[in-house]
Amino acid sequence: MKRSLANRSVAIAMVLLSALLASNSAALAQRNNNAANKELPMGELMKLPGKLLSEAKTAKQSGELKLTGYRVEELQLPRNINAEVRGQQVVINRAWRVTITGGPFPVRAMPAAIWIDDQIVGYGIENETLSQITAITLDNSLLREGGVIALSYGENKDARVQLPQRIQWKREGENQ
Amino acid sequence: MKRTSKTYSFIVAITLFVSVAVQTAFGQVPDPGAPGPLAVTREEYDFGDTAFTPGDFPGPVELRASIHHPTDLSGGPFPVIVFLHGRHATCFKGGGSALLQWPCTANNSQPIPSYQGYDYVAEVLASHGYVVVSISANGINAVDNLVFDLGAEARAELIQKHLDTLKTFNTTGGAPFGTKFVGKFDLTRVGTMGHSRGGEGVVRHQGLNIQLGSPYGIKAVFPLAPVDFNRFVVNNAALNVLLPYCDGDVSDLQGVHFYDDARYNVPGDQSPKHYELVMGANHNFYNTVWSPSSPFPGSANDWLAFVPGGKTDPQCGKGKGNQRLTEAQQRGTGLAYMTAFFRAYVGGETQFLPILTGDAPPPASAQTNNLFVSYHAPDNPALRLDVNRLLNNTNLTVNKVGGAVTQTALTPYELCGGDDPQALRCLPDQPDARQPHTTPSIRSSLRGLSQLNTGWNNLTGNYKNEIPSTLANVSGFQALQFRVAVNFADARNLAGLAQNFCVVLTDNSGSTASIRVSDVSSALFFPPGSVGPVPKVVLNTVRIPLSAFGGVNLHNIRSVDFTFNEQAQGGVLVTDISFASAPL
């Protein structure tokens, strides 16, 4: 009864898996049976201070969703957790938070998905004023220099709205 | 575009013709959406913005709801219908800005009353002797993307909490109503309707109520334009899914999985299953608060707002000849089918069943005939004989009744969309949003609907299911039925033109009777639209009354044939071939 992954690229499947893992504590608990993981709910990850890795802003709005910029941050988790990343059980102590700015974003039934190139980083969470959508991933291999960031609702790849700015890592010594 | 529009008008005309014919056959079915004789009172209860926190949920939720009830309560206890809205902005400030927070703490912000958006249905149901409770769920909407199931469990728990509250009103009484409702609610007869994420919520709730020992009698579940992220299933309660063809939010119509997944899931399931595909309908207009005529921020025509390039679509967009429904028309479809469903399966008003099986046309309150009704009969040998479920490759040669299955001049002749090793999608080069029966679910790896993908290149194409002599007496059933869609991606189907073929019954003396599908159904329409999620294949039920097959002995049927001799070529998707009757 399980959906075969054969017709999807392994890469996409792994990305989705990591997206599931990153979605909340319940997901982590499902995968790991590790009670300690329940102490890292998604809401907490959203609030953790992050180290800014890349950021871009523009006054010019992109597409119907009026995207204006993005931010990629590295999060130091309060402690190590067990997780499955790209099919491997690993112990991790970092996560990555990708935020797209613009909007105001509609509040829809279908969740927003944040993409880098052709891979979903995670399903997004709106902020209260609907000016930001944020996803969290445990897999930093998705985040690559020059990657194109985009937003869709559901997995509708054809309806993605792309940001004009590509990911460019801040160099050591740049202002954060 | 013009040809498509003309063709579509023709299809609508045919539908009207067939509807009139069927209506004549079934007599005049009353309109379930017409206002009833009882005066109605609307009240609310409100225990505060933070009165409830579902288990493992990251925020508080309000306990607030409206109650529509007969003003004269002396006729109680009344059956109870519960409504749950879906995901939408939660708060608004003057100047037109919507917010997503709970409670509404921003300066001068106020809650958006999404729960009031179905009052137009509640008023009618209450006027016929139902108590209708519509729940506010802004607290869930504010943070449901933070939890893995995207709020389904929390919504289910919220419904149960409100049912517990109603139980208190019904037994000891309680503020703010005192003893007014004591003995007035029949909580053994409950129906639930959920819109959008609320649709998955009512499905999950049916399961939760069972897990809790079935304290309430959930008789009927109506997901309206629902999401199906988790692939929960409703069994042993009547199910009706409404699918808006021009849904711009849940644009892949993933809610059709609720019907597909439930069909053969529980042997002996005595509950009927239905869905309506409403052409020209979008996601939001079913809720007045979410519609453009609403004074509240966050409202939109979702097709135009969310589908890139959507306004140019000839079916769902704004071009001349489009088939978009107005707000009033769309709510008419919701009113008609919600009232028919709940009055039939919660209230026992069986006169409305022909509307739900498709044997009678949409009632006047629906305000359109441009919709398609599908029906799956209860798993009861008196009501359904499955000829071919088309679930696995065995069914390409042997059917459910053990008869031989053969084909002539059909290509392809294969199953798709179901479990491995079937192809994941039936239209491999089309987006998921255009093939709802196989669209993936965010939180489930279950596959989709197994369908026969077939077609013909000349007038000799034939598909035969033989019936063993032990099951040859089908005279006790009302109809022969199956689900079918024209495969718009098959180039043998001409864009904009309806398909056609014949269904032939043969008895054991060799007598045959043939019915053209187009004479009884318009389900073989070419799926309209050209932008984004449309066209899309949704299989619709063709239900042919057995009385139409004159000259054959229905007590001794030998075979059912689909004979593709009406159009020189074509391609269709087929499933669920059965003899079936309406629920008792």
CSV table of C-alpha atoms in Angstrom, one decimal, chain B residues 44 52 74 82 112 125-126 142-143 158 213 282-283 292 336-337 354 356 369 377 383 410 415 427 460 478 550 573:
chain,number,residue,atom,x,y,z
B,44,GLU,CA,-24.0,31.8,20.3
B,52,PHE,CA,-9.4,24.9,25.2
B,74,SER,CA,-41.1,21.6,22.1
B,82,VAL,CA,-21.9,20.4,13.4
B,112,ILE,CA,-12.6,37.0,11.7
B,125,LEU,CA,-31.6,22.9,8.2
B,126,ALA,CA,-32.9,24.4,11.5
B,142,ALA,CA,-3.1,30.4,13.9
B,143,VAL,CA,-0.6,27.6,14.6
B,158,LEU,CA,-12.2,20.6,19.1
B,213,GLY,CA,-16.0,4.6,22.5
B,282,ASN,CA,-14.1,27.6,-6.4
B,283,HIS,CA,-12.9,27.0,-2.8
B,292,PRO,CA,-15.3,38.8,-2.0
B,336,ALA,CA,-28.7,21.6,-1.9
B,337,TYR,CA,-26.2,18.8,-1.3
B,354,PRO,CA,-32.3,10.1,-5.5
B,356,LEU,CA,-27.5,11.9,-3.8
B,369,ASN,CA,-27.3,21.5,-13.2
B,377,ALA,CA,-23.6,1.7,-2.6
B,383,LEU,CA,-27.6,-3.3,-2.6
B,410,LEU,CA,-8.2,-2.0,-26.9
B,415,LEU,CA,-4.3,-0.5,-14.7
B,427,LEU,CA,-1.4,10.6,-17.1
B,460,THR,CA,-14.4,-2.7,-33.0
B,478,GLN,CA,-31.8,-0.6,-9.6
B,550,GLY,CA,-35.4,-3.8,-22.5
B,573,LEU,CA,-10.3,5.8,-17.5
